Amino acid sequence: MILYLTYNDQPSGVYWSQVTDVVAHLNSLGGARVRLVALVSLRNYRATRRAIRDHMADAIVLPMVPRARNWRINSLWVAWLCRRLKPHGIIGRGVFATALALRMRQQGLTGRVCYDGRGAYAAEWEEYRVVNDDRLIAQFRPLEAAAVNDTDIRLAVSEALVAHWKDRYDYDADEHVVVPCTLGKGSSRSGGPLEVPIRTSLGWGAADMVLVYSGSTVGWQSLALLEEVLVSWLGRSSANKLLFLSRSDLHASVLQQRFPDQVAQRWLDHAQVKSALADCDMGVLIREDTVTNRVASPTKFAEYLSAGLPVLISERLGDFSELVRTERIGQIQRRDHPLVEVIHPDAGERDRLRAFADRHFSKHAYNAQYQQLIRCLER
């Protein structure tokens, strides 16, 4: 058995597509069984446990010890599980989960450890102060260094992330696989397709050019930069529209106040997002130039393409900016250059983008990488 361990990840569309769907896919490939173990916040624990087990019935969901700085104490939970389940290996999603897994290996409670690196964790905490705790932030570089250099195999979301490991942590091994954030199953248990197309519900016409931003409003999403970039484009024509599929945000509100007939905001059930995206013309993925973003693999990139949308993307955003350039699947937005004219993708182009997403961002496209990971852990 192999455990897939997550620490303080809350249920969301990303969790379903990048955790529960990944575990299910790993189990479809044969080899050792993979079982999800989720350490979650004590706050709303029962609801969180129910949500995760609705998606993965055999998931083990345990309450974390309160306060982030007490993360080490959770090793007691993990050690108890390892003594019961006797796993061959543990996949740790992120730095804290991997640090706990390495402790299990040190205690002889598991054989091998995989670091599932979703980004540049120390840089993210330093650049965006995910928590306002200098002592905890200071722990991240040594913890991330250990996750990169002391594990048996690593899973990176981008080649840019591997390059970051080499530059910052002197990583010089080749025991890693690269799998970008892939598409999920596409629907949750609640909700469903929109009864009224989003464009119709907003009173926007077929001739309007609709850019869409889909995602959270956390710091690295760079909504201040998005506001700055799109103001001139919105001012150019009343037919230019911008839709935020996100929770309320200051920058979205500013644009709504300035362009009340051109900017809208909606928060939809995860199952309804693809239907809304498909009714738009281009996905927006504009982020500031930080280490966090230079190594990132935003889930929404694949989701835009899967909905038949080209992507308006910043330069140096993970591996994706160069992919947009070489495969002609969107446009690069340069800070020193005005937004180029965007056009409606026709049916043929939408089909091409959907096919590209299936070839490059479905989980089965990375079976070889997933199988390599499993083979390493079940030795």
mmCIF file of C-alpha atoms in Angstrom, residues 2-278:
data_model
loop_
_atom_site.group_PDB
_atom_site.id
_atom_site.type_symbol
_atom_site.label_atom_id
_atom_site.label_comp_id
_atom_site.label_asym_id
_atom_site.label_seq_id
_atom_site.Cartn_x
_atom_site.Cartn_y
_atom_site.Cartn_z
ATOM 1 C CA ILE A 2 1.011 3.594 -0.702
ATOM 2 C CA LEU A 3 -0.409 6.555 1.220
ATOM 3 C CA TYR A 4 -1.123 9.867 -0.493
ATOM 4 C CA LEU A 5 -0.872 12.403 2.334
ATOM 5 C CA THR A 6 -2.306 15.922 2.202
ATOM 6 C CA TYR A 7 -1.921 18.531 4.927
ATOM 7 C CA ASN A 8 -4.331 21.448 5.454
ATOM 8 C CA ASP A 9 -5.758 21.304 1.915
ATOM 9 C CA GLN A 10 -9.420 22.250 1.893
ATOM 10 C CA PRO A 11 -12.077 20.715 -0.371
ATOM 11 C CA SER A 12 -12.344 22.612 -3.652
ATOM 12 C CA GLY A 13 -12.384 22.039 -7.384
ATOM 13 C CA VAL A 14 -8.586 21.925 -7.304
ATOM 14 C CA TYR A 15 -8.621 19.285 -4.552
ATOM 15 C CA TRP A 16 -10.982 17.086 -6.537
ATOM 16 C CA SER A 17 -9.036 17.356 -9.795
ATOM 17 C CA GLN A 18 -5.511 17.294 -8.357
ATOM 18 C CA VAL A 19 -5.943 14.975 -5.348
ATOM 19 C CA THR A 20 -8.963 12.642 -5.359
ATOM 20 C CA ASP A 21 -8.942 12.228 -9.147
ATOM 21 C CA VAL A 22 -5.175 11.622 -9.112
ATOM 22 C CA VAL A 23 -5.474 8.950 -6.419
ATOM 23 C CA ALA A 24 -8.279 7.274 -8.376
ATOM 24 C CA HIS A 25 -6.171 7.373 -11.536
ATOM 25 C CA LEU A 26 -3.135 5.900 -9.790
ATOM 26 C CA ASN A 27 -5.317 3.038 -8.604
ATOM 27 C CA SER A 28 -6.490 2.413 -12.171
ATOM 28 C CA LEU A 29 -2.933 1.714 -13.342
ATOM 29 C CA GLY A 30 -2.326 -1.465 -11.372
ATOM 30 C CA GLY A 31 0.456 -1.949 -8.863
ATOM 31 C CA ALA A 32 0.263 -1.074 -5.203
ATOM 32 C CA ARG A 33 -2.998 0.347 -3.884
ATOM 33 C CA VAL A 34 -2.905 4.088 -3.145
ATOM 34 C CA ARG A 35 -5.011 5.412 -0.287
ATOM 35 C CA LEU A 36 -5.742 9.060 0.463
ATOM 36 C CA VAL A 37 -4.970 10.375 3.957
ATOM 37 C CA ALA A 38 -6.113 13.948 4.544
ATOM 38 C CA LEU A 39 -5.108 15.988 7.585
ATOM 39 C CA VAL A 40 -7.610 18.841 7.707
ATOM 40 C CA SER A 41 -8.510 21.750 9.937
ATOM 41 C CA LEU A 42 -10.466 20.983 13.091
ATOM 42 C CA ARG A 43 -12.741 23.861 12.137
ATOM 43 C CA ASN A 44 -15.698 22.396 10.171
ATOM 44 C CA TYR A 45 -14.015 19.004 10.423
ATOM 45 C CA ARG A 46 -17.184 16.950 9.997
ATOM 46 C CA ALA A 47 -18.294 18.857 6.883
ATOM 47 C CA THR A 48 -14.815 18.630 5.383
ATOM 48 C CA ARG A 49 -14.587 14.905 6.103
ATOM 49 C CA ARG A 50 -17.992 14.332 4.556
ATOM 50 C CA ALA A 51 -17.083 16.307 1.424
ATOM 51 C CA ILE A 52 -13.838 14.388 0.876
ATOM 52 C CA ARG A 53 -15.410 10.999 1.523
ATOM 53 C CA ASP A 54 -18.257 11.849 -0.879
ATOM 54 C CA HIS A 55 -15.578 11.977 -3.576
ATOM 55 C CA MET A 56 -13.393 9.140 -2.238
ATOM 56 C CA ALA A 57 -15.230 6.777 0.081
ATOM 57 C CA ASP A 58 -12.154 5.057 1.522
ATOM 58 C CA ALA A 59 -10.255 8.275 2.273
ATOM 59 C CA ILE A 60 -8.925 8.598 5.810
ATOM 60 C CA VAL A 61 -9.692 12.123 7.039
ATOM 61 C CA LEU A 62 -8.156 13.192 10.352
ATOM 62 C CA PRO A 63 -8.221 16.507 12.260
ATOM 63 C CA MET A 64 -4.943 18.413 12.396
ATOM 64 C CA VAL A 65 -3.488 19.651 15.631
ATOM 65 C CA PRO A 66 -4.590 23.314 15.785
ATOM 66 C CA ARG A 67 -2.185 26.121 14.762
ATOM 67 C CA ALA A 68 0.144 25.836 11.805
ATOM 68 C CA ARG A 69 3.280 26.146 13.915
ATOM 69 C CA ASN A 70 2.332 22.855 15.638
ATOM 70 C CA TRP A 71 2.483 20.886 12.399
ATOM 71 C CA ARG A 72 5.131 18.448 13.725
ATOM 72 C CA ILE A 73 2.750 17.047 16.347
ATOM 73 C CA ASN A 74 0.660 15.585 13.528
ATOM 74 C CA SER A 75 3.408 13.005 13.056
ATOM 75 C CA LEU A 76 1.693 11.118 15.908
ATOM 76 C CA TRP A 77 -1.405 10.655 13.727
ATOM 77 C CA VAL A 78 0.651 9.589 10.721
ATOM 78 C CA ALA A 79 2.790 7.181 12.784
ATOM 79 C CA TRP A 80 -0.365 5.569 14.202
ATOM 80 C CA LEU A 81 -1.694 5.071 10.667
ATOM 81 C CA CYS A 82 1.592 3.688 9.385
ATOM 82 C CA ARG A 83 1.710 1.133 12.176
ATOM 83 C CA ARG A 84 -1.787 -0.005 11.206
ATOM 84 C CA LEU A 85 -1.467 0.085 7.411
ATOM 85 C CA LYS A 86 2.267 -0.634 6.974
ATOM 86 C CA PRO A 87 2.659 1.352 3.711
ATOM 87 C CA HIS A 88 5.510 0.683 1.294
ATOM 88 C CA GLY A 89 5.697 4.399 0.577
ATOM 89 C CA ILE A 90 4.104 7.790 1.115
ATOM 90 C CA ILE A 91 3.427 10.560 -1.401
ATOM 91 C CA GLY A 92 3.494 13.907 0.419
ATOM 92 C CA ARG A 93 1.553 16.705 -1.235
ATOM 93 C CA GLY A 94 3.565 19.811 -0.396
ATOM 94 C CA VAL A 95 6.292 20.576 2.102
ATOM 95 C CA PHE A 96 4.551 19.820 5.426
ATOM 96 C CA ALA A 97 3.086 16.502 4.257
ATOM 97 C CA THR A 98 6.477 15.460 2.889
ATOM 98 C CA ALA A 99 8.245 16.467 6.109
ATOM 99 C CA LEU A 100 5.829 14.213 8.025
ATOM 100 C CA ALA A 101 6.447 11.401 5.524
ATOM 101 C CA LEU A 102 10.225 11.729 5.904
ATOM 102 C CA ARG A 103 9.796 11.361 9.662
ATOM 103 C CA MET A 104 7.940 8.099 9.044
ATOM 104 C CA ARG A 105 10.815 6.826 6.922
ATOM 105 C CA GLN A 106 13.320 7.816 9.607
ATOM 106 C CA GLN A 107 11.299 5.808 12.142
ATOM 107 C CA GLY A 108 11.191 2.781 9.864
ATOM 108 C CA LEU A 109 7.419 3.068 9.422
ATOM 109 C CA THR A 110 7.555 3.342 5.632
ATOM 110 C CA GLY A 111 10.104 2.468 2.996
ATOM 111 C CA ARG A 112 10.167 5.294 0.461
ATOM 112 C CA VAL A 113 8.874 8.863 0.116
ATOM 113 C CA CYS A 114 7.745 10.920 -2.877
ATOM 114 C CA TYR A 115 7.631 14.716 -2.754
ATOM 115 C CA ASP A 116 4.662 16.023 -4.735
ATOM 116 C CA GLY A 117 5.874 19.558 -5.389
ATOM 117 C CA ARG A 118 3.011 21.810 -6.426
ATOM 118 C CA GLY A 119 5.097 24.984 -6.554
ATOM 119 C CA ALA A 120 7.936 26.948 -4.993
ATOM 120 C CA TYR A 121 6.670 26.844 -1.414
ATOM 121 C CA ALA A 122 9.301 28.945 0.363
ATOM 122 C CA ALA A 123 9.145 31.615 -2.339
ATOM 123 C CA GLU A 124 5.348 31.633 -2.191
ATOM 124 C CA TRP A 125 5.303 32.136 1.581
ATOM 125 C CA GLU A 126 8.019 34.791 1.410
ATOM 126 C CA GLU A 127 6.517 36.688 -1.533
ATOM 127 C CA TYR A 128 2.869 36.507 -0.502
ATOM 128 C CA ARG A 129 3.037 35.937 3.272
ATOM 129 C CA VAL A 130 0.536 33.093 3.237
ATOM 130 C CA VAL A 131 0.623 33.305 7.029
ATOM 131 C CA ASN A 132 1.688 36.297 9.089
ATOM 132 C CA ASP A 133 4.270 34.364 11.088
ATOM 133 C CA ASP A 134 7.936 35.123 10.405
ATOM 134 C CA ARG A 135 9.179 32.130 12.405
ATOM 135 C CA LEU A 136 6.980 29.717 10.460
ATOM 136 C CA ILE A 137 7.902 31.294 7.123
ATOM 137 C CA ALA A 138 11.581 30.916 8.019
ATOM 138 C CA GLN A 139 11.097 27.140 8.353
ATOM 139 C CA PHE A 140 10.118 26.755 4.736
ATOM 140 C CA ARG A 141 13.493 26.907 3.021
ATOM 141 C CA PRO A 142 15.073 24.091 5.066
ATOM 142 C CA LEU A 143 11.875 22.038 4.892
ATOM 143 C CA GLU A 144 11.640 22.492 1.144
ATOM 144 C CA ALA A 145 15.347 21.699 0.731
ATOM 145 C CA ALA A 146 14.811 18.419 2.584
ATOM 146 C CA ALA A 147 11.713 17.615 0.526
ATOM 147 C CA VAL A 148 13.667 18.170 -2.687
ATOM 148 C CA ASN A 149 16.930 16.453 -1.743
ATOM 149 C CA ASP A 150 16.027 13.761 0.803
ATOM 150 C CA THR A 151 13.095 12.034 -0.896
ATOM 151 C CA ASP A 152 13.323 8.982 -3.140
ATOM 152 C CA ILE A 153 11.406 10.455 -6.085
ATOM 153 C CA ARG A 154 9.828 13.818 -6.853
ATOM 154 C CA LEU A 155 6.767 14.883 -8.815
ATOM 155 C CA ALA A 156 7.029 18.418 -10.218
ATOM 156 C CA VAL A 157 4.278 20.413 -11.905
ATOM 157 C CA SER A 158 6.661 22.080 -14.365
ATOM 158 C CA GLU A 159 10.140 21.895 -15.824
ATOM 159 C CA ALA A 160 10.527 25.429 -14.487
ATOM 160 C CA LEU A 161 10.008 24.080 -10.963
ATOM 161 C CA VAL A 162 12.763 21.485 -11.447
ATOM 162 C CA ALA A 163 15.064 24.277 -12.646
ATOM 163 C CA HIS A 164 14.165 26.214 -9.484
ATOM 164 C CA TRP A 165 15.104 23.213 -7.335
ATOM 165 C CA LYS A 166 18.477 23.028 -9.073
ATOM 166 C CA ASP A 167 19.126 26.749 -8.656
ATOM 167 C CA ARG A 168 17.955 27.218 -5.066
ATOM 168 C CA TYR A 169 18.577 23.822 -3.462
ATOM 169 C CA ASP A 170 21.395 22.373 -5.600
ATOM 170 C CA TYR A 171 19.211 19.475 -6.675
ATOM 171 C CA ASP A 172 21.339 17.348 -9.015
ATOM 172 C CA ALA A 173 19.477 14.026 -9.258
ATOM 173 C CA ASP A 174 17.226 12.829 -12.053
ATOM 174 C CA GLU A 175 14.731 10.907 -9.916
ATOM 175 C CA HIS A 176 11.735 13.042 -10.781
ATOM 176 C CA VAL A 177 8.774 13.151 -13.138
ATOM 177 C CA VAL A 178 6.982 16.233 -14.460
ATOM 178 C CA VAL A 179 3.186 16.201 -14.608
ATOM 179 C CA PRO A 180 1.365 19.533 -15.008
ATOM 180 C CA CYS A 181 -1.935 20.204 -13.297
ATOM 181 C CA THR A 182 -4.283 18.014 -15.308
ATOM 182 C CA LEU A 183 -7.994 18.049 -15.954
ATOM 183 C CA GLY A 184 -10.384 16.615 -13.405
ATOM 184 C CA LYS A 185 -13.481 14.578 -14.065
ATOM 185 C CA GLY A 186 -15.295 17.818 -14.708
ATOM 186 C CA SER A 187 -18.266 17.592 -12.398
ATOM 187 C CA SER A 188 -19.042 17.485 -8.713
ATOM 188 C CA ARG A 189 -21.886 15.727 -6.980
ATOM 189 C CA SER A 190 -23.885 18.947 -6.618
ATOM 190 C CA GLY A 191 -25.057 21.390 -9.245
ATOM 191 C CA GLY A 192 -25.024 20.874 -13.013
ATOM 192 C CA PRO A 193 -24.886 22.712 -16.349
ATOM 193 C CA LEU A 194 -26.336 26.211 -16.463
ATOM 194 C CA GLU A 195 -29.984 26.353 -17.509
ATOM 195 C CA VAL A 196 -29.448 29.750 -19.144
ATOM 196 C CA PRO A 197 -26.152 30.429 -20.976
ATOM 197 C CA ILE A 198 -24.014 32.831 -18.978
ATOM 198 C CA ARG A 199 -23.765 35.297 -21.858
ATOM 199 C CA THR A 200 -27.545 35.398 -22.175
ATOM 200 C CA SER A 201 -28.076 35.796 -18.434
ATOM 201 C CA LEU A 202 -25.761 38.813 -18.443
ATOM 202 C CA GLY A 203 -27.489 40.448 -21.400
ATOM 203 C CA TRP A 204 -24.371 40.224 -23.568
ATOM 204 C CA GLY A 205 -24.678 39.536 -27.278
ATOM 205 C CA ALA A 206 -23.082 36.992 -29.589
ATOM 206 C CA ALA A 207 -20.965 39.738 -31.186
ATOM 207 C CA ASP A 208 -19.454 40.831 -27.843
ATOM 208 C CA MET A 209 -15.875 39.741 -27.098
ATOM 209 C CA VAL A 210 -15.934 38.073 -23.667
ATOM 210 C CA LEU A 211 -12.737 37.535 -21.699
ATOM 211 C CA VAL A 212 -13.142 35.361 -18.614
ATOM 212 C CA TYR A 213 -11.132 35.079 -15.415
ATOM 213 C CA SER A 214 -11.869 31.888 -13.470
ATOM 214 C CA GLY A 215 -10.298 31.156 -10.111
ATOM 215 C CA SER A 216 -9.566 32.319 -6.610
ATOM 216 C CA THR A 217 -8.586 35.799 -5.467
ATOM 217 C CA VAL A 218 -5.438 34.924 -3.485
ATOM 218 C CA GLY A 219 -2.383 37.162 -3.819
ATOM 219 C CA TRP A 220 -0.452 35.325 -6.536
ATOM 220 C CA GLN A 221 -3.486 35.512 -8.831
ATOM 221 C CA SER A 222 -2.381 39.136 -9.407
ATOM 222 C CA LEU A 223 -5.812 40.711 -9.799
ATOM 223 C CA ALA A 224 -4.329 44.185 -9.370
ATOM 224 C CA LEU A 225 -2.216 43.560 -12.472
ATOM 225 C CA LEU A 226 -5.217 42.157 -14.305
ATOM 226 C CA GLU A 227 -7.129 45.354 -13.546
ATOM 227 C CA GLU A 228 -4.237 47.467 -14.806
ATOM 228 C CA VAL A 229 -3.861 45.490 -18.044
ATOM 229 C CA LEU A 230 -7.540 45.308 -19.015
ATOM 230 C CA VAL A 231 -8.663 48.871 -18.270
ATOM 231 C CA SER A 232 -7.528 50.164 -21.677
ATOM 232 C CA TRP A 233 -9.046 47.158 -23.479
ATOM 233 C CA LEU A 234 -12.409 47.674 -21.798
ATOM 234 C CA GLY A 235 -12.275 51.370 -22.606
ATOM 235 C CA ARG A 236 -11.643 50.687 -26.270
ATOM 236 C CA SER A 237 -15.116 49.349 -27.064
ATOM 237 C CA SER A 238 -18.403 48.744 -25.275
ATOM 238 C CA ALA A 239 -18.464 45.330 -26.990
ATOM 239 C CA ASN A 240 -15.457 44.222 -24.922
ATOM 240 C CA LYS A 241 -16.663 42.326 -21.843
ATOM 241 C CA LEU A 242 -14.945 40.797 -18.827
ATOM 242 C CA LEU A 243 -16.441 38.054 -16.646
ATOM 243 C CA PHE A 244 -15.034 37.120 -13.230
ATOM 244 C CA LEU A 245 -15.945 33.576 -12.205
ATOM 245 C CA SER A 246 -14.713 34.168 -8.677
ATOM 246 C CA ARG A 247 -15.772 35.364 -5.277
ATOM 247 C CA SER A 248 -16.083 39.096 -4.709
ATOM 248 C CA ASP A 249 -12.804 40.988 -4.973
ATOM 249 C CA LEU A 250 -11.804 44.650 -4.678
ATOM 250 C CA HIS A 251 -10.225 44.796 -8.142
ATOM 251 C CA ALA A 252 -13.231 43.184 -9.796
ATOM 252 C CA SER A 253 -15.467 45.675 -7.970
ATOM 253 C CA VAL A 254 -13.381 48.623 -9.181
ATOM 254 C CA LEU A 255 -13.708 47.469 -12.779
ATOM 255 C CA GLN A 256 -17.435 46.853 -12.327
ATOM 256 C CA GLN A 257 -17.930 50.373 -11.010
ATOM 257 C CA ARG A 258 -15.955 51.868 -13.896
ATOM 258 C CA PHE A 259 -17.514 49.662 -16.604
ATOM 259 C CA PRO A 260 -20.887 48.583 -15.131
ATOM 260 C CA ASP A 261 -22.260 47.240 -18.422
ATOM 261 C CA GLN A 262 -19.062 45.468 -19.428
ATOM 262 C CA VAL A 263 -17.802 43.719 -16.281
ATOM 263 C CA ALA A 264 -19.681 41.062 -14.305
ATOM 264 C CA GLN A 265 -18.887 38.712 -11.441
ATOM 265 C CA ARG A 266 -20.446 35.326 -10.698
ATOM 266 C CA TRP A 267 -19.611 32.497 -8.289
ATOM 267 C CA LEU A 268 -20.762 29.135 -9.631
ATOM 268 C CA ASP A 269 -20.771 25.555 -8.460
ATOM 269 C CA HIS A 270 -17.675 23.745 -9.731
ATOM 270 C CA ALA A 271 -19.828 21.572 -12.014
ATOM 271 C CA GLN A 272 -21.200 24.651 -13.775
ATOM 272 C CA VAL A 273 -17.904 26.376 -14.522
ATOM 273 C CA LYS A 274 -17.073 24.548 -17.755
ATOM 274 C CA SER A 275 -20.478 25.406 -19.222
ATOM 275 C CA ALA A 276 -19.895 29.088 -18.406
ATOM 276 C CA LEU A 277 -16.355 29.046 -19.817
ATOM 277 C CA ALA A 278 -17.521 27.525 -23.087
#
